[in-house]
Every structure is written in structure tokens, then in C-alpha cells.
mmCIF file of C-alpha atoms in Angstrom:
data_model
loop_
_atom_site.group_PDB
_atom_site.id
_atom_site.type_symbol
_atom_site.label_atom_id
_atom_site.label_comp_id
_atom_site.label_asym_id
_atom_site.label_seq_id
_atom_site.Cartn_x
_atom_site.Cartn_y
_atom_site.Cartn_z
ATOM 1 C CA MET I 1 138.141 128.183 48.666
ATOM 2 C CA ASN I 2 141.270 126.096 48.932
ATOM 3 C CA LYS I 3 141.252 122.603 50.331
ATOM 4 C CA ASN I 4 142.798 123.494 53.687
ATOM 5 C CA LEU I 5 140.221 126.115 54.359
ATOM 6 C CA VAL I 6 137.412 123.690 53.646
ATOM 7 C CA LEU I 7 138.961 121.191 56.041
ATOM 8 C CA LEU I 8 139.348 123.871 58.693
ATOM 9 C CA ALA I 9 135.735 124.879 58.296
ATOM 10 C CA ALA I 10 134.690 121.265 58.615
ATOM 11 C CA VAL I 11 136.737 120.809 61.798
ATOM 12 C CA ALA I 12 135.279 123.992 63.239
ATOM 13 C CA ALA I 13 131.763 122.827 62.433
ATOM 14 C CA VAL I 14 132.405 119.541 64.177
ATOM 15 C CA ALA I 15 133.872 121.318 67.195
ATOM 16 C CA VAL I 16 130.900 123.641 67.454
ATOM 17 C CA GLY I 17 128.590 120.688 67.040
ATOM 18 C CA VAL I 18 130.211 118.860 69.928
ATOM 19 C CA ALA I 19 130.101 121.924 72.155
ATOM 20 C CA GLN I 20 126.456 122.588 71.483
ATOM 21 C CA PHE I 21 125.135 119.075 71.556
ATOM 22 C CA ALA I 22 126.945 117.198 74.282
ATOM 23 C CA TYR I 23 125.019 113.991 73.921
ATOM 24 C CA ALA I 24 125.542 110.905 76.008
ATOM 25 C CA ASP I 25 123.747 107.725 75.128
ATOM 26 C CA PRO I 26 121.630 106.148 77.803
ATOM 27 C CA VAL I 27 123.334 102.942 78.903
ATOM 28 C CA SER I 28 122.360 99.595 77.417
ATOM 29 C CA ASP I 29 122.527 97.741 80.763
ATOM 30 C CA LYS I 30 119.760 95.468 81.902
ATOM 31 C CA LEU I 31 118.031 96.220 85.175
ATOM 32 C CA VAL I 32 117.494 93.049 87.175
ATOM 33 C CA ILE I 33 116.102 93.374 90.688
ATOM 34 C CA ASP I 34 115.786 90.260 92.862
ATOM 35 C CA GLY I 35 116.016 88.110 89.762
ATOM 36 C CA LYS I 36 113.249 90.018 88.003
ATOM 37 C CA GLU I 37 114.147 91.762 84.779
ATOM 38 C CA MET I 38 112.613 95.210 84.467
ATOM 39 C CA ILE I 39 111.453 96.557 81.139
ATOM 40 C CA THR I 40 113.563 99.697 80.767
ATOM 41 C CA ARG I 41 113.116 99.948 77.000
ATOM 42 C CA ALA I 42 109.772 99.467 75.338
ATOM 43 C CA PRO I 43 108.361 100.158 71.885
ATOM 44 C CA ALA I 44 106.480 103.450 72.043
ATOM 45 C CA PRO I 45 102.686 103.446 71.737
ATOM 46 C CA GLU I 46 101.086 104.878 68.604
ATOM 47 C CA GLY I 47 101.185 108.641 68.432
ATOM 48 C CA HIS I 48 104.330 108.863 70.570
ATOM 49 C CA PRO I 49 107.143 111.164 69.405
ATOM 50 C CA PHE I 50 109.825 108.544 70.161
ATOM 51 C CA LYS I 51 110.274 105.109 68.657
ATOM 52 C CA GLU I 52 111.320 103.687 71.989
ATOM 53 C CA VAL I 53 110.457 104.748 75.505
ATOM 54 C CA LEU I 54 113.338 104.637 77.982
ATOM 55 C CA SER I 55 113.350 104.398 81.730
ATOM 56 C CA GLY I 56 115.139 107.183 83.600
ATOM 57 C CA TRP I 57 117.285 104.456 85.172
ATOM 58 C CA LEU I 58 119.266 104.230 81.909
ATOM 59 C CA PHE I 59 120.367 107.850 82.276
ATOM 60 C CA ARG I 60 121.706 107.743 85.814
ATOM 61 C CA GLU I 61 125.239 107.306 87.142
ATOM 62 C CA PRO I 62 126.521 103.754 87.729
ATOM 63 C CA GLU I 63 126.305 104.134 91.541
ATOM 64 C CA THR I 64 122.720 105.310 91.366
ATOM 65 C CA ARG I 65 121.816 102.460 89.025
ATOM 66 C CA ALA I 66 123.461 99.960 91.374
ATOM 67 C CA LEU I 67 121.531 101.327 94.338
ATOM 68 C CA GLU I 68 118.220 100.684 92.612
ATOM 69 C CA ALA I 69 119.296 97.257 91.416
ATOM 70 C CA ASP I 70 119.949 96.113 94.995
ATOM 71 C CA SER I 71 116.585 95.918 96.734
ATOM 72 C CA PHE I 72 118.317 95.750 100.105
ATOM 73 C CA ALA I 73 120.463 98.839 99.667
ATOM 74 C CA ASN I 74 117.657 100.813 97.999
ATOM 75 C CA PRO I 75 116.530 103.282 100.693
ATOM 76 C CA GLY I 76 113.135 103.456 98.994
ATOM 77 C CA MET I 77 112.400 99.996 100.361
ATOM 78 C CA LEU I 78 112.292 101.508 103.862
ATOM 79 C CA TYR I 79 109.261 103.470 102.723
ATOM 80 C CA VAL I 80 107.661 100.355 101.280
ATOM 81 C CA GLU I 81 107.973 98.762 104.731
ATOM 82 C CA ARG I 82 106.598 101.866 106.392
ATOM 83 C CA GLY I 83 103.722 101.822 103.903
ATOM 84 C CA GLU I 84 102.899 98.253 104.861
ATOM 85 C CA GLU I 85 102.626 99.321 108.512
ATOM 86 C CA ILE I 86 100.238 102.120 107.551
ATOM 87 C CA TRP I 87 98.216 99.711 105.423
ATOM 88 C CA ASN I 88 97.581 97.594 108.522
ATOM 89 C CA THR I 89 97.051 100.448 110.993
ATOM 90 C CA VAL I 90 93.540 101.494 111.996
ATOM 91 C CA ASP I 91 92.863 105.194 111.499
ATOM 92 C CA GLY I 92 89.770 107.407 111.561
ATOM 93 C CA ALA I 93 86.350 107.367 113.214
ATOM 94 C CA LYS I 94 85.172 104.083 111.715
ATOM 95 C CA GLY I 95 87.966 102.010 113.217
ATOM 96 C CA LYS I 96 89.189 100.691 109.900
ATOM 97 C CA SER I 97 92.555 100.259 108.239
ATOM 98 C CA CYS I 98 93.220 99.775 104.540
ATOM 99 C CA ALA I 99 93.502 96.068 105.286
ATOM 100 C CA SER I 100 90.000 95.947 106.838
ATOM 101 C CA CYS I 101 88.488 96.195 103.349
ATOM 102 C CA HIS I 102 91.355 95.314 101.023
ATOM 103 C CA ASN I 103 92.970 92.503 103.060
ATOM 104 C CA ASP I 104 96.367 91.487 101.784
ATOM 105 C CA ALA I 105 97.733 94.188 99.500
ATOM 106 C CA SER I 106 100.027 91.734 97.728
ATOM 107 C CA GLU I 107 96.856 90.154 96.301
ATOM 108 C CA THR I 108 94.275 92.920 96.172
ATOM 109 C CA MET I 109 96.624 95.665 94.973
ATOM 110 C CA LYS I 110 98.649 93.479 92.639
ATOM 111 C CA ASP I 111 99.271 95.307 89.345
ATOM 112 C CA VAL I 112 96.722 97.974 90.291
ATOM 113 C CA GLY I 113 99.165 100.873 90.417
ATOM 114 C CA ALA I 114 100.431 100.230 86.884
ATOM 115 C CA HIS I 115 97.071 101.372 85.497
ATOM 116 C CA TYR I 116 96.721 104.657 87.395
ATOM 117 C CA PRO I 117 95.668 107.421 86.855
ATOM 118 C CA LYS I 118 92.200 106.069 86.106
ATOM 119 C CA TRP I 119 88.890 107.637 85.243
ATOM 120 C CA ASP I 120 86.790 108.425 88.314
ATOM 121 C CA ALA I 121 83.140 108.554 87.279
ATOM 122 C CA GLU I 122 82.044 110.182 90.546
ATOM 123 C CA THR I 123 84.259 113.236 90.418
ATOM 124 C CA LYS I 124 84.384 113.176 86.601
ATOM 125 C CA ARG I 125 88.142 113.566 86.500
ATOM 126 C CA PRO I 126 91.164 111.279 86.533
ATOM 127 C CA ILE I 127 92.161 109.910 89.913
ATOM 128 C CA ASN I 128 95.662 108.918 90.944
ATOM 129 C CA ILE I 129 96.805 106.708 93.808
ATOM 130 C CA GLU I 130 97.208 109.567 96.277
ATOM 131 C CA LEU I 131 93.667 110.802 95.621
ATOM 132 C CA GLN I 132 92.288 107.270 95.706
ATOM 133 C CA ILE I 133 93.836 106.833 99.164
ATOM 134 C CA ASP I 134 92.273 110.109 100.299
ATOM 135 C CA LYS I 135 88.917 109.011 98.941
ATOM 136 C CA CYS I 136 89.087 105.791 100.939
ATOM 137 C CA ARG I 137 90.207 107.659 104.033
ATOM 138 C CA THR I 138 87.437 110.256 103.952
ATOM 139 C CA GLU I 139 84.583 108.079 102.667
ATOM 140 C CA GLN I 140 85.305 104.661 104.145
ATOM 141 C CA MET I 141 87.532 105.204 107.166
ATOM 142 C CA GLY I 142 86.216 108.479 108.556
ATOM 143 C CA ALA I 143 89.761 109.771 108.543
ATOM 144 C CA GLU I 144 91.120 113.015 107.200
ATOM 145 C CA ALA I 145 92.657 113.294 103.754
ATOM 146 C CA TYR I 146 96.429 113.469 103.824
ATOM 147 C CA LYS I 147 98.146 116.793 103.387
ATOM 148 C CA PHE I 148 100.037 116.836 100.113
ATOM 149 C CA ASP I 149 103.368 115.043 100.506
ATOM 150 C CA ALA I 150 102.748 114.039 104.125
ATOM 151 C CA ALA I 151 105.281 111.341 105.013
ATOM 152 C CA ASP I 152 102.501 108.755 105.389
ATOM 153 C CA GLN I 153 100.956 109.667 102.045
ATOM 154 C CA LYS I 154 104.250 109.067 100.279
ATOM 155 C CA ALA I 155 104.958 105.820 102.119
ATOM 156 C CA LEU I 156 101.491 104.375 101.484
ATOM 157 C CA THR I 157 101.513 105.424 97.830
ATOM 158 C CA THR I 158 104.936 103.827 97.458
ATOM 159 C CA TYR I 159 103.704 100.617 99.079
ATOM 160 C CA ILE I 160 100.646 100.387 96.821
ATOM 161 C CA LYS I 161 102.591 101.183 93.663
ATOM 162 C CA TYR I 162 105.221 98.634 94.716
ATOM 163 C CA GLN I 163 102.573 95.899 94.416
ATOM 164 C CA SER I 164 102.870 96.467 90.651
ATOM 165 C CA PHE I 165 106.650 96.156 90.706
ATOM 166 C CA GLY I 166 107.792 95.043 87.250
ATOM 167 C CA THR I 167 104.337 95.323 85.665
ATOM 168 C CA PRO I 168 104.269 97.381 82.452
ATOM 169 C CA VAL I 169 102.515 100.736 82.657
ATOM 170 C CA LYS I 170 99.256 100.814 80.727
ATOM 171 C CA LEU I 171 96.473 103.374 80.931
ATOM 172 C CA ASP I 172 92.905 102.938 79.804
ATOM 173 C CA LEU I 173 92.205 106.102 77.834
ATOM 174 C CA ALA I 174 88.858 104.830 76.565
ATOM 175 C CA LYS I 175 87.148 105.281 79.936
ATOM 176 C CA GLY I 176 85.135 108.435 80.525
ATOM 177 C CA ASP I 177 86.812 111.601 79.354
ATOM 178 C CA MET I 178 90.344 110.291 79.800
ATOM 179 C CA GLN I 179 91.107 111.093 76.182
ATOM 180 C CA SER I 180 90.304 114.786 76.601
ATOM 181 C CA TRP I 181 92.452 114.954 79.746
ATOM 182 C CA TRP I 182 95.215 113.298 77.754
ATOM 183 C CA ASP I 183 94.751 115.953 75.052
ATOM 184 C CA ARG I 184 94.959 118.679 77.653
ATOM 185 C CA GLY I 185 98.046 117.118 79.202
ATOM 186 C CA LYS I 186 99.688 116.902 75.790
ATOM 187 C CA LYS I 187 98.977 120.569 75.149
ATOM 188 C CA GLU I 188 100.550 121.480 78.480
ATOM 189 C CA TYR I 189 103.545 119.277 77.748
ATOM 190 C CA TYR I 190 104.360 121.299 74.651
ATOM 191 C CA THR I 191 103.493 124.735 76.069
ATOM 192 C CA ARG I 192 106.460 126.900 76.919
ATOM 193 C CA THR I 193 106.202 128.506 80.308
ATOM 194 C CA GLY I 194 108.131 130.549 82.838
ATOM 195 C CA GLN I 195 110.837 133.149 82.521
ATOM 196 C CA LEU I 196 113.103 130.562 80.931
ATOM 197 C CA ASN I 197 110.401 129.816 78.385
ATOM 198 C CA LEU I 198 110.707 126.048 78.561
ATOM 199 C CA ALA I 199 108.151 123.367 77.882
ATOM 200 C CA CYS I 200 108.389 119.833 79.290
ATOM 201 C CA ALA I 201 109.287 118.819 75.747
ATOM 202 C CA SER I 202 112.216 121.260 75.573
ATOM 203 C CA CYS I 203 114.203 119.111 77.987
ATOM 204 C CA HIS I 204 112.598 115.691 77.918
ATOM 205 C CA GLU I 205 111.938 115.402 74.209
ATOM 206 C CA ALA I 206 114.030 117.837 72.148
ATOM 207 C CA SER I 207 117.065 117.581 74.439
ATOM 208 C CA MET I 208 116.641 114.068 75.787
ATOM 209 C CA GLY I 209 120.068 112.490 76.251
ATOM 210 C CA ARG I 210 121.873 115.813 76.413
ATOM 211 C CA HIS I 211 123.169 117.471 79.524
ATOM 212 C CA ILE I 212 121.622 120.445 81.231
ATOM 213 C CA ARG I 213 124.646 121.447 83.244
ATOM 214 C CA ALA I 214 125.432 118.283 85.251
ATOM 215 C CA ASP I 215 122.082 116.630 84.699
ATOM 216 C CA HIS I 216 121.706 113.959 82.049
ATOM 217 C CA LEU I 217 118.255 114.633 80.655
ATOM 218 C CA SER I 218 116.003 111.593 80.539
ATOM 219 C CA GLN I 219 112.631 111.211 78.869
ATOM 220 C CA GLY I 220 111.015 112.295 82.123
ATOM 221 C CA GLN I 221 109.086 109.072 82.698
ATOM 222 C CA ALA I 222 106.694 108.517 85.580
ATOM 223 C CA ASN I 223 107.139 104.741 85.955
ATOM 224 C CA GLY I 224 109.470 104.969 88.961
ATOM 225 C CA PHE I 225 107.372 107.348 91.081
ATOM 226 C CA PRO I 226 107.206 107.857 93.974
ATOM 227 C CA THR I 227 110.968 107.731 93.575
ATOM 228 C CA TYR I 228 113.833 107.967 96.046
ATOM 229 C CA ARG I 229 115.826 111.037 95.078
ATOM 230 C CA LEU I 230 119.318 111.264 96.499
ATOM 231 C CA LYS I 231 119.165 115.049 96.380
ATOM 232 C CA GLN I 232 116.290 115.132 98.871
ATOM 233 C CA ALA I 233 117.336 111.871 100.583
ATOM 234 C CA ASP I 234 113.625 111.135 100.639
ATOM 235 C CA MET I 235 110.756 109.821 98.574
ATOM 236 C CA VAL I 236 109.547 112.313 95.994
ATOM 237 C CA SER I 237 106.019 112.174 94.606
ATOM 238 C CA LEU I 238 105.233 112.736 90.940
ATOM 239 C CA HIS I 239 103.373 115.978 91.606
ATOM 240 C CA ASN I 240 106.254 117.260 93.718
ATOM 241 C CA ARG I 241 108.643 116.507 90.849
ATOM 242 C CA MET I 242 106.409 118.109 88.221
ATOM 243 C CA ARG I 243 106.064 121.190 90.393
ATOM 244 C CA GLY I 244 109.848 121.203 90.813
ATOM 245 C CA CYS I 245 110.367 121.126 87.040
ATOM 246 C CA ILE I 246 107.871 123.940 86.552
ATOM 247 C CA ARG I 247 109.559 125.962 89.314
ATOM 248 C CA ASP I 248 112.864 125.477 87.507
ATOM 249 C CA THR I 249 111.423 127.105 84.400
ATOM 250 C CA ARG I 250 110.657 130.031 86.736
ATOM 251 C CA ALA I 251 106.941 129.772 86.207
ATOM 252 C CA GLU I 252 104.217 129.815 88.817
ATOM 253 C CA MET I 253 103.620 126.321 90.090
ATOM 254 C CA PRO I 254 100.153 124.791 89.790
ATOM 255 C CA LYS I 255 98.882 123.159 92.978
ATOM 256 C CA ALA I 256 99.355 119.430 93.480
ATOM 257 C CA PHE I 257 96.388 117.415 92.146
ATOM 258 C CA SER I 258 95.069 120.495 90.307
ATOM 259 C CA ASP I 259 93.471 119.973 86.897
ATOM 260 C CA GLU I 260 96.695 121.083 85.200
ATOM 261 C CA LEU I 261 98.847 118.536 86.968
ATOM 262 C CA MET I 262 96.298 115.711 86.764
ATOM 263 C CA ALA I 263 96.120 116.196 82.991
ATOM 264 C CA LEU I 264 99.905 116.246 82.852
ATOM 265 C CA GLU I 265 100.082 113.101 84.969
ATOM 266 C CA VAL I 266 97.758 111.292 82.548
ATOM 267 C CA TYR I 267 99.799 112.347 79.538
ATOM 268 C CA VAL I 268 103.260 111.838 81.061
ATOM 269 C CA THR I 269 102.309 108.423 82.458
ATOM 270 C CA TRP I 270 101.050 107.423 79.008
ATOM 271 C CA ARG I 271 104.391 108.433 77.524
ATOM 272 C CA GLY I 272 105.927 105.643 79.598
ATOM 273 C CA THR I 273 103.521 102.958 78.361
ATOM 274 C CA GLY I 274 105.191 99.566 78.409
ATOM 275 C CA LEU I 275 107.893 100.396 80.971
ATOM 276 C CA SER I 276 107.954 98.378 84.181
ATOM 277 C CA VAL I 277 106.759 100.056 87.332
ATOM 278 C CA GLU I 278 110.060 100.614 89.166
ATOM 279 C CA THR I 279 108.677 102.115 92.369
ATOM 280 C CA PRO I 280 110.666 102.768 94.474
ATOM 281 C CA ALA I 281 113.140 103.835 91.799
ATOM 282 C CA VAL I 282 116.365 105.624 92.778
ATOM 283 C CA ARG I 283 117.305 108.797 90.960
ATOM 284 C CA GLN I 284 119.899 111.545 91.278
ATOM 285 C CA MET D 1 109.589 109.027 109.383
ATOM 286 C CA ALA D 2 108.370 107.084 112.315
ATOM 287 C CA THR D 3 110.687 105.206 114.654
ATOM 288 C CA PRO D 4 113.901 104.290 112.877
ATOM 289 C CA LYS D 5 113.771 100.727 111.659
ATOM 290 C CA PRO D 6 116.923 98.753 111.035
ATOM 291 C CA ARG D 7 117.308 96.222 108.246
ATOM 292 C CA VAL D 8 120.187 93.783 108.095
ATOM 293 C CA LYS D 9 121.193 91.187 105.560
ATOM 294 C CA VAL D 10 123.401 88.319 106.663
ATOM 295 C CA PRO D 11 123.673 84.976 104.859
ATOM 296 C CA LYS D 12 121.801 82.215 106.707
ATOM 297 C CA SER D 13 124.688 79.804 106.379
ATOM 298 C CA ALA D 14 128.381 79.749 105.535
ATOM 299 C CA LYS D 15 131.407 77.455 105.591
ATOM 300 C CA ALA D 16 133.875 77.745 108.470
ATOM 301 C CA GLY D 17 136.502 80.379 107.698
ATOM 302 C CA GLU D 18 134.402 81.926 104.948
ATOM 303 C CA THR D 19 134.214 85.688 104.549
ATOM 304 C CA VAL D 20 130.621 86.828 104.366
ATOM 305 C CA VAL D 21 129.161 90.133 103.234
ATOM 306 C CA ILE D 22 126.975 91.955 105.738
ATOM 307 C CA LYS D 23 124.679 94.778 104.749
ATOM 308 C CA THR D 24 122.807 97.104 107.071
ATOM 309 C CA LEU D 25 120.404 99.943 106.507
ATOM 310 C CA ILE D 26 118.421 102.057 108.945
ATOM 311 C CA SER D 27 115.768 104.665 108.338
ATOM 312 C CA HIS D 28 116.810 107.910 109.969
ATOM 313 C CA GLN D 29 116.538 111.537 108.929
ATOM 314 C CA MET D 30 120.136 112.351 110.105
ATOM 315 C CA GLU D 31 119.276 115.954 110.905
ATOM 316 C CA SER D 32 122.604 117.745 110.587
ATOM 317 C CA GLY D 33 122.013 120.671 112.953
ATOM 318 C CA GLN D 34 122.931 123.050 110.117
ATOM 319 C CA ARG D 35 119.457 123.593 108.729
ATOM 320 C CA LYS D 36 116.953 126.223 109.735
ATOM 321 C CA ASP D 37 113.183 125.935 109.861
ATOM 322 C CA LYS D 38 110.655 128.328 108.323
ATOM 323 C CA ASP D 39 111.047 130.782 111.211
ATOM 324 C CA GLY D 40 114.815 130.874 110.865
ATOM 325 C CA LYS D 41 115.455 128.815 113.970
ATOM 326 C CA VAL D 42 118.154 126.168 113.840
ATOM 327 C CA ILE D 43 116.757 122.646 113.722
ATOM 328 C CA PRO D 44 118.700 120.829 116.440
ATOM 329 C CA ARG D 45 121.117 118.134 115.389
ATOM 330 C CA GLU D 46 119.811 114.607 115.676
ATOM 331 C CA ILE D 47 121.850 111.909 114.033
ATOM 332 C CA ILE D 48 122.857 108.363 114.680
ATOM 333 C CA HIS D 49 126.408 108.939 115.908
ATOM 334 C CA LYS D 50 127.607 105.381 116.372
ATOM 335 C CA PHE D 51 127.128 102.065 114.662
ATOM 336 C CA ALA D 52 128.588 98.814 115.902
ATOM 337 C CA CYS D 53 128.416 95.152 114.986
ATOM 338 C CA GLU D 54 129.574 92.256 117.121
ATOM 339 C CA PHE D 55 129.630 88.509 116.618
ATOM 340 C CA ASN D 56 129.116 86.286 119.648
ATOM 341 C CA GLY D 57 130.119 89.210 121.862
ATOM 342 C CA LYS D 58 133.278 90.058 119.947
ATOM 343 C CA PRO D 59 133.501 93.318 117.985
ATOM 344 C CA VAL D 60 133.453 92.963 114.202
ATOM 345 C CA PHE D 61 133.014 96.494 112.978
ATOM 346 C CA SER D 62 132.168 99.858 114.460
ATOM 347 C CA CYS D 63 132.285 103.451 113.400
ATOM 348 C CA ASP D 64 131.376 106.954 114.466
ATOM 349 C CA MET D 65 129.081 108.914 112.213
ATOM 350 C CA GLU D 66 129.168 112.636 111.622
ATOM 351 C CA PRO D 67 126.472 115.134 110.619
ATOM 352 C CA ALA D 68 127.500 115.137 106.947
ATOM 353 C CA ILE D 69 126.283 111.569 106.492
ATOM 354 C CA SER D 70 123.083 111.321 104.454
ATOM 355 C CA ALA D 71 119.709 110.167 105.657
ATOM 356 C CA ASN D 72 119.129 106.420 105.949
ATOM 357 C CA PRO D 73 122.766 105.381 106.509
ATOM 358 C CA TYR D 74 123.839 102.179 104.794
ATOM 359 C CA PHE D 75 126.854 100.053 105.729
ATOM 360 C CA GLU D 76 128.329 97.084 103.962
ATOM 361 C CA PHE D 77 131.296 95.189 105.375
ATOM 362 C CA ASN D 78 132.858 91.740 105.508
ATOM 363 C CA ALA D 79 133.269 89.344 108.382
ATOM 364 C CA LYS D 80 135.124 86.058 108.631
ATOM 365 C CA VAL D 81 133.085 83.422 110.431
ATOM 366 C CA ASN D 82 134.571 80.329 112.078
ATOM 367 C CA GLU D 83 131.602 79.201 114.143
ATOM 368 C CA SER D 84 127.837 79.441 114.240
ATOM 369 C CA GLY D 85 126.471 82.352 116.168
ATOM 370 C CA LYS D 86 124.708 85.646 116.218
ATOM 371 C CA PHE D 87 125.569 89.027 114.807
ATOM 372 C CA LYS D 88 124.330 91.861 116.942
ATOM 373 C CA PHE D 89 123.948 95.339 115.520
ATOM 374 C CA THR D 90 123.485 98.582 117.453
ATOM 375 C CA TRP D 91 122.836 102.123 116.332
ATOM 376 C CA GLU D 92 123.108 104.945 118.882
ATOM 377 C CA ASP D 93 120.952 108.001 118.374
ATOM 378 C CA ASP D 94 121.748 111.525 119.642
ATOM 379 C CA ASN D 95 118.416 111.461 121.485
ATOM 380 C CA GLY D 96 119.640 108.587 123.636
ATOM 381 C CA SER D 97 117.739 105.808 121.862
ATOM 382 C CA VAL D 98 119.572 102.677 120.874
ATOM 383 C CA TYR D 99 118.237 100.623 117.987
ATOM 384 C CA THR D 100 119.283 96.993 117.765
ATOM 385 C CA ASP D 101 118.927 94.057 115.463
ATOM 386 C CA GLU D 102 120.246 90.512 115.368
ATOM 387 C CA ALA D 103 120.918 87.906 112.743
ATOM 388 C CA ALA D 104 121.983 84.308 113.205
ATOM 389 C CA ILE D 105 124.331 82.402 110.942
ATOM 390 C CA GLU D 106 124.805 78.649 110.681
ATOM 391 C CA VAL D 107 128.441 77.703 110.067
ATOM 392 C CA SER D 108 129.304 74.220 108.870
#
């Protein structure tokens, strides 16, 4: 092979490489909201496929990042305010509101959301904030459980999670059978599904940082949920988003709060260990 | 969402002649009138079609809004203040409601 041909082959290889692996680095900006610096990069916990876990904020467009950084402009804050109203509103047969038992959420719910999902000994499965709210409503307030993704459910969940704003995510996997749910969630994360034959890991691990059409693939972290998505112009819950991803692989969607999605929530939340709770985050 | 709730952000104080930044946000679904419900019926348009801001009775900024504007409309604009007073904000809804908010500023 003469020299020119070798060079040509090298150039072609580079060109093909670029075409196949359009990679864009997540930005190195710092996210500061109301003077509070968020942890958007954290050393990964043991057993994690990445060295560093990255917040989805680092992958978004500058305008979207700016919207989250300004707590006034962030439309998600409207839902935090709405959640506070719900917190203080009496509902159900027993004439109680959340505040009747839990008083001031800024004290009683402080940092609580950063450690969900938790083990629930009664039902012997993990419980997330939405289900915890339903439990309180049915058992303590004599009210009905929320329908999945009811506007009030999203607002109240957002408000409670917001009380952990800035707190690093940390799950307690030692409680109950959390570890086996984590194992199950991990298995699901790596299982290819749907007509497109994609696993969570196909996009959010193997292709993290690349583009899937116009979308800059993040690590798929849960720390910003419920999150304000510009596409829906509304708050989007974690289970809604997971169902959306599964739909996009053209698979059948598991029901919200089903065993499949609860296991996935445990595992995916763990993958974001150390990141600040950003609720209400703003995403594309 | 429940009743639209406005939020405004105006500095509490400023120097005479200073240009201040004013931010406003209101929760509103801004239903465009283009969407259909599950039964195929058109969901009627319901948007906020006008926003206005005045300072001590004098207009500062106003605009008409159209159905293509996203939910929860946000406005940011500047105003030059020469005296202390009150900013008054109004949003007019297609359903006839008017949402208002006020913010005072101390000018020295």
C-alpha cells in the first residue's frame, strides 16, 4: 500500500468515526440556584458503570439551563406553590390536611425526598413519594388515592421533593429487601425490549453524550423529577417519563407504580447517588 | 391547574432614573383551540390574550398574546423609574377573568 492510500484510509476512518459517533461533551458549567450550588457531578457509588454521575442539566441547551438556574423564571416553581396550597388544604372524611399531622413541610419534609424510594415494611415493597402520599390520604385522611399523574399528585410530589432541594440523593439499600429490588431494577435496565430492541442502557449508558436525532442523550438521572418538560409544558413524573422511554422502544408499557417500574425507580435513582435533588428541574 | 396565579419580581428599591428589570410569570394552560380531546371534539381555545403593566397609572408595557404561546407565559422587560410608586400588572383571560398583581418600589 502506498503512503497516500494509507492516509486516505485514515481520513476515511476518521470521517466514518465522526459520522457514527457524534459525541458532544456535557457542559462544565456550574449550576447555582438562588446562591446555592447544586452538585451536578458526583463520584459514582461502588458498582456503578460510570466513574462520575452527571446531572441531565449538563446535557441541555443553554436556554433550558438558564431557565432552571433562575428560580423565578422556572415554571416548575408554580407547581411548588400549588403543592404548598394542597399541603395546607383539608381533604377527605377525617377533616385533615397534610399539615394537620406534618405541620410545616420546610421542617418536617426537609431532605426527606432525597432518600426515596424507601423500604415499606407493611406492603413489603419499595415506596416512592407518590405512593407515600396516597398511603397518607387513604389511611390517615380518609381521602381517595390520587389517579396516576393527577395535577394535584404532581404538584404535591414536586412540593415535597422540593424540600430536599440541593440535598444529595442517597438510598438506603440495606433496609428490607431493597437490595433484591435493586437487583431486579438493574436486570431490567440492561434488558433489551420493544420492536427497536433497546435497553435503558443502550441510550443512557452505551450512548450517553451522543445524539439520538436532536436529543442529546444524558445519563437518564432521576434527581430532577418531577421535572418541568418544555415539550409537555407541564410537570412530568418519573413513572410517566420511564413509561415514555419504554413506549419509544415500541414495547408494551408497564403500569405506573407496578413492580417493574418500582424496581427500575430504585435502581435508576441509585445511579444518581450523590447528585443534588434539582426538583423542579427543567428539561427539553 | 387551579386558578391561574401570577408571580412578579420587581426590585424593592432603586435610584431615581435607574432602569430596573421586571419579571412576570403566570400559571395558565394556554389552550390553543387546535387540540382535540379523546372523542375527537375540539377543545375550545382559552388563553390569556393580553398582558399589561403600568406604573402609577401610566402604561409601561403591554402586549397581545396569541394561541401559539406556550403554557405559563413569562415576560421580562425593563422600566425606568423616577419616583416611588406601584407597578400594576393585569392579565386578561379569554373566559373574561382578569388576574392582577401589584408590586411597590421605593425610589431614592
